[in-house]
């Protein structure tokens, strides 16, 4: 079923359109945005430049009028030039009237008989930016058919010049200047955009495309380690992102392989438990009949056998329920912890090396609010792990001891410690502690015992950790929370849901 779903996903991926269409790619968007940004900058530059162009154009006309006035005064011709000179001056300036004011005296140099009403007046005495900018756009918008009077000082003296002319020539000069600015702006924007495009494409877009392509391939088959991206080794943010992506893909691929292994294993275990439950039920019937025999040895061990078979039946049923993804919640009761540890010791003493001592140092007065069957399983796994670690010690001089102790904390909770005098845990076991199939503390182990214990403790709202005591061996400490307050109905509040989702 998983393989079929994966094939369907691959087919869906293959049917999708190409992710890097030219019209929608990040690089194309970046190219257009760069051109737009440059064009906006050029517009901001164009506004004051067109105003300066208009002012310079008008200033040159006034300067030409002033030069003509000085020449006429030097020749002694008076105010007006002769008709031929006037025609030449008006033609050169494309004006209707030219006059100057010098030494307090106004002089009319030339005047066209076709002079009509003046539509607009421009004074070059106002050099503030906004009036110049507004005047330039006013000329562009309305200057085609207007007659304008231009007045302004010439040079550093008191000379003033006045020119009356059609505004059409000025407007056309400004339009030609604007077209030149536009063409130049487009060329600059294109060149800048191409440079930015090439630089950003090589430094940013290509690595992003590479990572995106790797993620798409990895998504199609995440368990394939060959589809993990190979970092380029860059020493920048892109290189860091590639390294983090490679680490994430590696961990994810390994996790998915483990999950698939666990799923296959869970299916197999469920099938085995289904038949094992029937076998244990038959064994339970036989044990019930054995308990009726008068033999003292039978009477001593039969209750232990019956209790073990009862727990085994409950465990097999729990495995089948877990295979159906039905999480069982702890059914809590007040339990004498000392007595529960005695039960664990009695069961584990049957096949244990007699040289290994299991010591119950739990005070008889301590009780805990736990599910007795589940917490019995957690203690059994922890103590059995400690015994198996001690069984590797063959020297008779080595003290082989497992101590189970407990104390009540100030907050009302209970701390339970399972300590042994074994060789302790290796570095690999510490890195993968409480992880199934990875956190085993001995060679050939599966790590399920610690994983089961951690899951049970989590279900009770507590925590389990490896405690550093400074002594040889290992010490696992369980921190159980204070007893739950009673609800208004007089019953304890429901147990919190399993946190962390550890698989047992």
Coordinates of C-alpha atoms in Angstrom, one line a residue:
X1 CA 0.0 0.0 0.0
X2 CA 2.8 2.4 0.9
X3 CA 4.6 1.6 -2.4
X4 CA 1.3 2.2 -4.4
X5 CA 0.8 5.6 -2.6
X6 CA 4.4 6.5 -3.5
X7 CA 3.9 5.6 -7.1
X8 CA 0.7 7.8 -7.2
X9 CA 2.6 10.7 -5.7
X10 CA 5.4 10.3 -8.3
X11 CA 2.8 10.2 -11.1
X12 CA 1.3 13.4 -9.7
X13 CA 4.7 15.1 -9.6
X14 CA 5.4 14.1 -13.2
X15 CA 2.0 15.6 -14.3
X16 CA 2.7 19.0 -12.8
X17 CA 3.8 21.8 -15.1
X18 CA 7.5 22.9 -15.1
X19 CA 8.1 25.0 -12.0
X20 CA 10.5 27.5 -13.7
X21 CA 8.4 28.9 -16.5
X22 CA 10.3 31.9 -18.0
X23 CA 7.4 34.3 -17.5
X24 CA 7.0 33.3 -13.8
X25 CA 10.5 32.6 -12.7
X26 CA 12.2 34.5 -9.9
X27 CA 15.0 35.6 -12.2
X28 CA 12.6 37.2 -14.7
X29 CA 10.7 39.0 -11.9
X30 CA 14.0 40.2 -10.6
X31 CA 15.0 41.5 -14.1
X32 CA 11.7 43.5 -14.5
X33 CA 11.9 44.8 -10.9
X34 CA 15.5 46.0 -11.5
X35 CA 14.5 47.8 -14.7
X36 CA 11.5 49.4 -13.0
X37 CA 13.6 50.6 -10.1
X38 CA 16.2 52.2 -12.5
X39 CA 13.4 53.8 -14.5
X40 CA 11.9 55.3 -11.3
X41 CA 15.3 56.6 -10.4
X42 CA 15.6 58.1 -13.9
X43 CA 12.2 59.8 -13.5
X44 CA 13.3 61.3 -10.3
X45 CA 16.4 62.6 -12.0
X46 CA 14.4 63.8 -15.1
X47 CA 12.0 66.1 -13.2
X48 CA 14.7 68.6 -12.0
X49 CA 16.8 68.2 -15.2
X50 CA 13.9 69.2 -17.5
X51 CA 13.3 72.3 -15.3
X52 CA 17.0 73.2 -15.6
X53 CA 16.9 72.7 -19.3
X54 CA 14.0 75.1 -19.6
X55 CA 15.7 77.7 -17.4
X56 CA 19.0 77.5 -19.4
X57 CA 17.1 77.7 -22.7
X58 CA 15.3 80.9 -21.6
X59 CA 18.4 82.4 -20.1
X60 CA 20.3 82.0 -23.4
X61 CA 17.5 83.9 -25.1
X62 CA 17.8 86.8 -22.7
X63 CA 21.6 86.8 -23.0
X64 CA 21.3 87.0 -26.7
X65 CA 19.0 90.0 -26.4
X66 CA 21.4 91.7 -24.0
X67 CA 24.3 91.2 -26.4
X68 CA 22.2 92.8 -29.2
X69 CA 21.3 95.7 -26.9
X70 CA 24.9 96.4 -26.0
X71 CA 25.9 96.3 -29.7
X72 CA 23.2 98.7 -30.7
X73 CA 24.2 101.2 -27.9
X74 CA 27.8 101.0 -29.0
X75 CA 26.9 101.8 -32.6
X76 CA 25.0 104.9 -31.5
X77 CA 21.8 103.8 -33.4
X78 CA 19.5 104.7 -30.5
X79 CA 16.8 102.4 -29.2
X80 CA 15.4 100.8 -32.3
X81 CA 17.5 99.1 -34.9
X82 CA 16.7 99.6 -38.6
X83 CA 14.1 97.3 -40.1
X84 CA 16.7 94.9 -41.6
X85 CA 18.6 94.6 -38.3
X86 CA 15.3 94.2 -36.4
X87 CA 14.2 91.4 -38.7
X88 CA 17.5 89.6 -38.4
X89 CA 17.4 89.9 -34.5
X90 CA 13.8 88.7 -34.3
X91 CA 14.5 85.9 -36.7
X92 CA 17.7 84.8 -34.8
X93 CA 15.8 84.8 -31.5
X94 CA 12.5 83.6 -33.0
X95 CA 10.9 86.5 -31.0
X96 CA 8.2 89.0 -31.4
X97 CA 9.8 91.7 -29.2
X98 CA 13.2 92.4 -27.8
X99 CA 14.0 95.1 -25.2
X100 CA 16.6 95.8 -22.5
X101 CA 16.9 97.9 -19.4
X102 CA 20.4 99.3 -18.7
X103 CA 21.5 102.1 -16.5
X104 CA 17.9 102.8 -15.5
X105 CA 16.9 103.3 -19.1
X106 CA 14.6 101.0 -21.1
X107 CA 15.4 100.4 -24.8
X108 CA 13.2 98.7 -27.3
X109 CA 15.5 96.9 -29.8
X110 CA 13.1 95.2 -32.1
X111 CA 9.4 94.7 -32.4
X112 CA 7.3 92.6 -34.9
X113 CA 4.2 94.2 -36.4
X114 CA 2.5 90.8 -35.9
X115 CA 2.8 91.1 -32.1
X116 CA -0.5 90.1 -30.5
X117 CA -1.7 89.6 -26.9
X118 CA 0.7 88.0 -24.5
X119 CA -0.7 84.9 -22.9
X120 CA 1.8 84.1 -20.2
X121 CA 4.7 85.7 -18.4
X122 CA 7.9 84.0 -17.1
X123 CA 10.2 85.7 -14.6
X124 CA 13.7 84.1 -14.3
X125 CA 14.2 86.0 -11.0
X126 CA 12.5 83.1 -9.1
X127 CA 15.0 80.3 -8.9
X128 CA 13.2 78.2 -6.3
X129 CA 13.0 74.5 -7.3
X130 CA 9.3 74.0 -7.2
X131 CA 8.3 77.0 -9.3
X132 CA 10.9 75.9 -11.9
X133 CA 9.5 72.3 -12.0
X134 CA 5.9 73.5 -12.2
X135 CA 6.8 76.0 -15.0
X136 CA 8.5 73.2 -17.0
X137 CA 5.5 70.9 -16.9
X138 CA 3.2 73.9 -17.6
X139 CA 5.2 74.5 -20.8
X140 CA 5.0 70.9 -21.8
X141 CA 1.3 70.8 -21.2
X142 CA 0.1 74.2 -22.6
X143 CA 3.0 75.8 -24.5
X144 CA 2.1 74.8 -28.0
X145 CA 0.0 77.9 -28.9
X146 CA 0.9 80.5 -26.3
X147 CA 2.8 83.8 -26.6
X148 CA 5.1 84.2 -23.6
X149 CA 6.9 87.2 -22.2
X150 CA 10.3 86.4 -20.6
X151 CA 11.9 88.8 -18.1
X152 CA 15.1 88.4 -16.2
X153 CA 18.5 89.9 -15.2
X154 CA 21.5 89.3 -17.3
X155 CA 24.9 89.0 -15.8
X156 CA 25.9 90.4 -12.4
X157 CA 24.9 94.0 -13.1
X158 CA 21.6 95.8 -13.2
X159 CA 20.9 94.9 -16.9
X160 CA 17.5 93.4 -17.5
X161 CA 16.3 91.8 -20.7
X162 CA 12.8 91.2 -22.1
X163 CA 11.8 88.9 -24.9
X164 CA 8.3 88.1 -26.2
X165 CA 8.2 85.0 -28.2
X166 CA 6.0 82.0 -29.1
X167 CA 6.5 79.1 -26.6
X168 CA 6.2 76.5 -29.3
X169 CA 9.9 76.3 -30.0
X170 CA 10.8 75.9 -26.3
X171 CA 8.2 73.2 -25.9
X172 CA 9.5 71.2 -28.9
X173 CA 13.1 71.5 -27.6
X174 CA 11.9 70.2 -24.2
X175 CA 10.1 67.3 -25.9
X176 CA 13.2 66.4 -27.9
X177 CA 15.3 66.6 -24.7
X178 CA 12.8 64.3 -22.9
X179 CA 12.9 61.7 -25.7
X180 CA 16.7 61.7 -25.4
X181 CA 16.5 61.2 -21.6
X182 CA 13.9 58.4 -22.1
X183 CA 16.1 56.5 -24.6
X184 CA 19.2 57.0 -22.4
X185 CA 17.2 55.8 -19.3
X186 CA 16.0 52.7 -21.1
X187 CA 19.5 51.9 -22.1
X188 CA 20.9 52.5 -18.6
X189 CA 18.0 50.5 -17.0
X190 CA 18.5 47.6 -19.4
X191 CA 22.3 47.5 -18.9
X192 CA 21.9 47.8 -15.1
X193 CA 19.2 45.1 -15.0
X194 CA 21.3 42.7 -17.1
X195 CA 24.3 43.2 -14.8
X196 CA 22.1 42.7 -11.7
X197 CA 20.4 39.7 -13.3
X198 CA 23.6 38.0 -14.2
X199 CA 25.1 38.6 -10.7
X200 CA 22.0 37.6 -8.8
X201 CA 21.4 34.6 -11.0
X202 CA 24.8 33.2 -10.4
X203 CA 25.0 34.0 -6.7
X204 CA 21.4 33.4 -5.7
X205 CA 18.9 32.1 -8.3
X206 CA 20.9 29.1 -9.4
X207 CA 21.6 27.8 -5.9
X208 CA 17.9 28.3 -5.0
X209 CA 16.9 26.4 -8.1
X210 CA 19.3 23.7 -7.2
X211 CA 17.9 23.4 -3.7
X212 CA 14.3 23.5 -5.0
X213 CA 15.0 20.8 -7.6
X214 CA 16.7 18.7 -4.9
X215 CA 13.6 19.1 -2.6
X216 CA 11.3 18.1 -5.4
X217 CA 13.3 15.0 -6.2
X218 CA 13.6 14.1 -2.6
X219 CA 9.9 14.4 -2.0
X220 CA 9.2 11.8 -4.8
X221 CA 11.3 9.2 -2.9
X222 CA 12.4 10.5 0.5
X223 CA 13.9 7.1 1.5
X224 CA 16.5 7.3 -1.3
X225 CA 19.8 8.5 0.2
X226 CA 21.2 9.3 -3.3
X227 CA 18.7 12.2 -3.6
X228 CA 20.1 14.1 -0.7
X229 CA 21.6 17.4 -1.9
X230 CA 25.4 17.7 -1.9
X231 CA 26.4 21.0 -0.3
X232 CA 28.5 23.3 -2.6
X233 CA 30.7 24.3 0.3
X234 CA 30.0 28.0 0.0
X235 CA 30.8 30.1 3.1
X236 CA 27.7 32.2 3.0
X237 CA 24.0 32.0 3.8
X238 CA 23.4 29.8 0.7
X239 CA 26.1 27.4 1.7
X240 CA 24.6 27.2 5.2
X241 CA 21.1 26.6 3.8
X242 CA 22.5 23.8 1.6
X243 CA 24.2 22.2 4.6
X244 CA 21.1 22.4 6.7
X245 CA 19.0 21.0 3.9
X246 CA 21.4 18.1 3.4
X247 CA 21.3 17.3 7.2
X248 CA 17.5 17.5 7.3
X249 CA 17.1 15.3 4.3
X250 CA 19.6 12.8 5.7
X251 CA 17.8 12.6 9.1
X252 CA 14.4 12.4 7.4
X253 CA 15.5 9.6 5.1
X254 CA 16.9 7.7 8.0
X255 CA 13.8 8.3 10.1
X256 CA 11.5 7.2 7.3
X257 CA 13.5 4.0 6.8
X258 CA 13.3 3.3 10.5
X259 CA 9.5 4.0 10.5
X260 CA 9.0 1.7 7.6
X261 CA 11.0 -1.0 9.4
X262 CA 8.9 -0.4 12.6
X263 CA 5.7 -0.6 10.6
X264 CA 6.7 -3.9 9.1
X265 CA 7.9 -5.1 12.5
X266 CA 4.6 -4.0 14.1
X267 CA 2.6 -5.9 11.5
X268 CA 4.7 -9.1 12.2
X269 CA 4.4 -8.7 16.0
X270 CA 0.7 -8.2 15.7
X271 CA 0.3 -11.5 13.8
X272 CA 2.6 -13.3 16.3
X273 CA 0.7 -11.9 19.3
X274 CA -2.6 -13.0 17.9
X275 CA -1.5 -16.6 18.0
X276 CA 0.6 -16.2 21.1
X277 CA -2.5 -15.0 23.0
X278 CA -4.3 -18.2 22.3
X279 CA -1.2 -20.2 23.5
X280 CA -1.0 -18.2 26.7
X281 CA -4.7 -18.7 27.3
X282 CA -4.2 -22.5 27.2
X283 CA -1.2 -22.2 29.5
X284 CA -3.3 -20.2 31.9
X285 CA -5.9 -23.0 32.1
X286 CA -3.1 -25.5 32.8
X287 CA -1.6 -23.2 35.5
X288 CA -5.0 -23.0 37.2
X289 CA -5.2 -26.7 37.4
X290 CA -1.6 -26.9 38.7
X291 CA -2.5 -24.6 41.6
X292 CA -4.8 -27.2 43.0
X293 CA -2.0 -29.8 43.5
X294 CA -0.9 -30.2 47.2
X295 CA 2.9 -30.2 46.4
X296 CA 4.5 -27.3 48.5
X297 CA 6.8 -26.4 45.6
X298 CA 3.9 -26.1 43.3
X299 CA 2.0 -24.1 45.8
X300 CA 5.0 -21.7 46.1
X301 CA 5.5 -21.1 42.4
X302 CA 2.0 -21.5 41.0
X303 CA 0.7 -18.0 42.1
X304 CA 3.8 -16.4 40.5
X305 CA 3.2 -18.4 37.3
X306 CA -0.5 -17.5 37.2
X307 CA 0.2 -13.8 37.8
X308 CA 2.9 -13.8 35.1
X309 CA 0.5 -15.5 32.6
X310 CA -2.2 -13.0 33.4
X311 CA 0.2 -10.1 32.7
X312 CA 1.4 -11.8 29.5
X313 CA -2.2 -12.0 28.3
X314 CA -2.8 -8.3 29.0
X315 CA 0.5 -7.4 27.2
X316 CA -0.4 -9.4 24.1
X317 CA -3.8 -7.7 24.0
X318 CA -2.1 -4.3 24.4
X319 CA 0.1 -5.0 21.5
X320 CA -2.8 -5.9 19.3
X321 CA -4.6 -2.7 20.4
X322 CA -1.5 -0.7 19.6
X323 CA -1.3 -2.2 16.2
X324 CA -4.8 -0.7 15.6
X325 CA -3.3 2.7 16.7
X326 CA -5.5 2.7 19.9
X327 CA -3.5 4.3 22.7
X328 CA -4.4 2.9 26.1
X329 CA -4.5 5.5 28.9
X330 CA -3.2 4.6 32.4
X331 CA -5.8 3.5 34.8
X332 CA -4.3 5.0 38.0
X333 CA -4.6 3.8 41.5
X334 CA -2.8 4.1 44.8
X335 CA 0.0 1.5 44.8
X336 CA 2.5 0.5 47.4
X337 CA 5.7 1.0 45.5
X338 CA 7.7 -1.3 47.9
X339 CA 5.3 -4.2 47.2
X340 CA 5.4 -3.6 43.4
X341 CA 9.2 -3.7 43.4
X342 CA 8.9 -7.0 45.4
X343 CA 6.8 -8.4 42.6
X344 CA 9.4 -7.4 40.0
X345 CA 12.1 -9.0 42.1
X346 CA 10.1 -12.3 42.5
X347 CA 9.6 -12.7 38.8
X348 CA 13.1 -11.8 37.8
X349 CA 14.7 -14.0 40.4
X350 CA 13.6 -17.2 38.6
X351 CA 16.2 -17.0 35.9
X352 CA 18.7 -14.7 37.5
X353 CA 22.3 -15.4 38.4
X354 CA 22.3 -15.9 42.2
X355 CA 25.5 -13.8 42.4
X356 CA 23.5 -10.7 41.3
X357 CA 21.8 -9.0 44.2
X358 CA 18.6 -7.1 43.7
X359 CA 18.0 -4.8 46.7
X360 CA 14.6 -3.2 47.4
X361 CA 15.3 0.0 49.4
X362 CA 11.9 1.7 48.7
X363 CA 10.4 2.8 52.0
X364 CA 7.2 0.8 52.8
X365 CA 5.3 4.0 53.5
X366 CA 5.7 5.4 49.9
X367 CA 2.7 5.0 47.7
X368 CA 2.4 6.2 44.1
X369 CA -0.5 7.2 41.9
X370 CA 0.1 4.9 38.8
X371 CA -1.4 2.2 36.7
X372 CA 0.0 -0.9 38.5
X373 CA 0.4 -3.0 35.4
X374 CA 2.0 -0.4 33.2
X375 CA 4.4 0.8 35.9
X376 CA 5.2 -2.8 36.7
X377 CA 6.3 -3.2 33.1
X378 CA 8.5 0.0 33.3
X379 CA 10.2 -1.2 36.5
X380 CA 10.6 -4.8 35.0
X381 CA 12.4 -3.4 31.9
X382 CA 14.7 -1.2 33.8
X383 CA 15.7 -3.8 36.4
X384 CA 16.1 -6.5 33.7
X385 CA 18.4 -4.2 31.7
X386 CA 20.5 -3.7 34.9
X387 CA 20.7 -7.4 35.5
X388 CA 21.7 -8.1 31.9
X389 CA 24.4 -5.5 32.2
X390 CA 25.8 -7.2 35.3
X391 CA 25.7 -10.6 33.7
X392 CA 28.6 -9.6 31.5
X393 CA 30.8 -9.2 34.6
X394 CA 32.5 -12.6 35.1
X395 CA 35.0 -11.7 37.9
X396 CA 33.9 -12.9 41.3
X397 CA 35.5 -9.9 42.9
X398 CA 33.2 -7.4 41.2
X399 CA 30.1 -6.4 43.2
X400 CA 27.0 -7.1 41.2
X401 CA 24.1 -5.3 42.7
X402 CA 20.9 -3.6 41.6
X403 CA 19.3 -1.1 44.0
X404 CA 15.8 0.2 43.6
X405 CA 15.2 3.2 45.9
X406 CA 12.6 6.0 46.2
X407 CA 11.9 9.2 48.0
X408 CA 9.1 11.7 48.2
X409 CA 9.9 15.2 47.0
X410 CA 8.8 18.4 48.6
X411 CA 6.2 19.0 45.9
X412 CA 4.5 15.7 46.8
X413 CA 5.9 13.8 43.8
X414 CA 8.1 10.7 44.0
X415 CA 11.6 10.1 42.6
X416 CA 12.4 6.4 41.9
X417 CA 16.0 5.4 41.1
X418 CA 17.2 2.1 39.6
X419 CA 21.0 1.9 40.0
X420 CA 23.4 -0.9 39.2
X421 CA 27.2 -1.5 39.6
X422 CA 27.7 -2.6 36.0
X423 CA 30.0 -1.2 33.3
X424 CA 27.7 1.8 32.6
X425 CA 26.5 3.1 29.2
X426 CA 28.6 3.8 26.2
X427 CA 28.7 7.0 24.2
X428 CA 26.4 5.7 21.4
X429 CA 23.8 4.5 23.9
X430 CA 23.8 7.9 25.6
X431 CA 23.2 9.7 22.3
X432 CA 20.2 7.5 21.3
X433 CA 18.8 6.9 24.8
X434 CA 15.1 5.8 25.0
X435 CA 15.0 5.3 21.2
X436 CA 13.8 1.9 19.9
X437 CA 16.4 -0.1 18.0
X438 CA 19.0 2.6 18.6
X439 CA 19.3 3.1 22.3
X440 CA 20.4 -0.4 23.4
X441 CA 22.8 -0.5 26.3
X442 CA 24.4 -3.8 25.4
X443 CA 25.5 -5.7 22.3
X444 CA 22.7 -7.5 20.6
X445 CA 20.0 -5.5 22.4
X446 CA 17.1 -3.7 20.7
X447 CA 16.6 -0.8 23.0
X448 CA 12.9 -1.5 23.4
X449 CA 13.1 -1.9 27.1
X450 CA 14.2 1.7 27.7
X451 CA 11.8 2.9 25.0
X452 CA 8.8 1.2 26.7
X453 CA 9.8 2.5 30.1
X454 CA 10.1 6.0 28.8
X455 CA 6.7 5.8 27.1
X456 CA 5.0 4.6 30.2
X457 CA 6.6 7.3 32.4
X458 CA 5.5 9.9 29.8
X459 CA 1.9 8.6 29.9
X460 CA 1.9 9.2 33.6
X461 CA 3.1 12.8 33.2
X462 CA 6.6 12.1 34.5
X463 CA 10.0 12.0 33.1
X464 CA 12.9 9.5 33.1
X465 CA 16.6 10.4 32.7
X466 CA 20.0 9.0 33.1
X467 CA 21.4 10.4 36.3
X468 CA 25.1 11.1 36.8
X469 CA 26.0 9.8 40.3
X470 CA 29.8 9.9 39.9
X471 CA 29.8 6.2 40.8
X472 CA 30.4 3.2 38.4
X473 CA 27.4 1.8 36.7
X474 CA 24.2 3.4 35.5
X475 CA 21.4 5.1 37.4
X476 CA 18.0 5.8 35.8
X477 CA 15.8 8.1 37.8
X478 CA 12.0 8.4 37.3
X479 CA 10.3 11.6 38.4
X480 CA 6.6 11.0 39.0
X481 CA 4.4 14.1 39.4
X482 CA 2.4 14.8 42.6
X483 CA -1.0 12.9 42.9
X484 CA -3.7 14.4 40.8
X485 CA -6.4 16.5 42.6
X486 CA -9.8 14.9 42.8
X487 CA -12.6 16.2 40.4
X488 CA -15.9 17.5 41.8
X489 CA -17.3 14.0 41.4
X490 CA -14.8 12.6 43.8
X491 CA -12.8 10.8 41.2
X492 CA -9.2 11.7 40.1
X493 CA -8.9 13.9 37.0
X494 CA -8.2 12.0 33.8
X495 CA -4.6 11.2 33.1
X496 CA -2.9 13.5 30.6
X497 CA -2.4 12.2 27.0
X498 CA 0.9 10.6 26.0
X499 CA 3.4 13.4 25.3
X500 CA 6.2 13.0 22.9
X501 CA 4.7 10.1 20.9
X502 CA 7.6 7.7 21.6
X503 CA 7.1 4.3 20.0
X504 CA 7.5 1.3 22.2

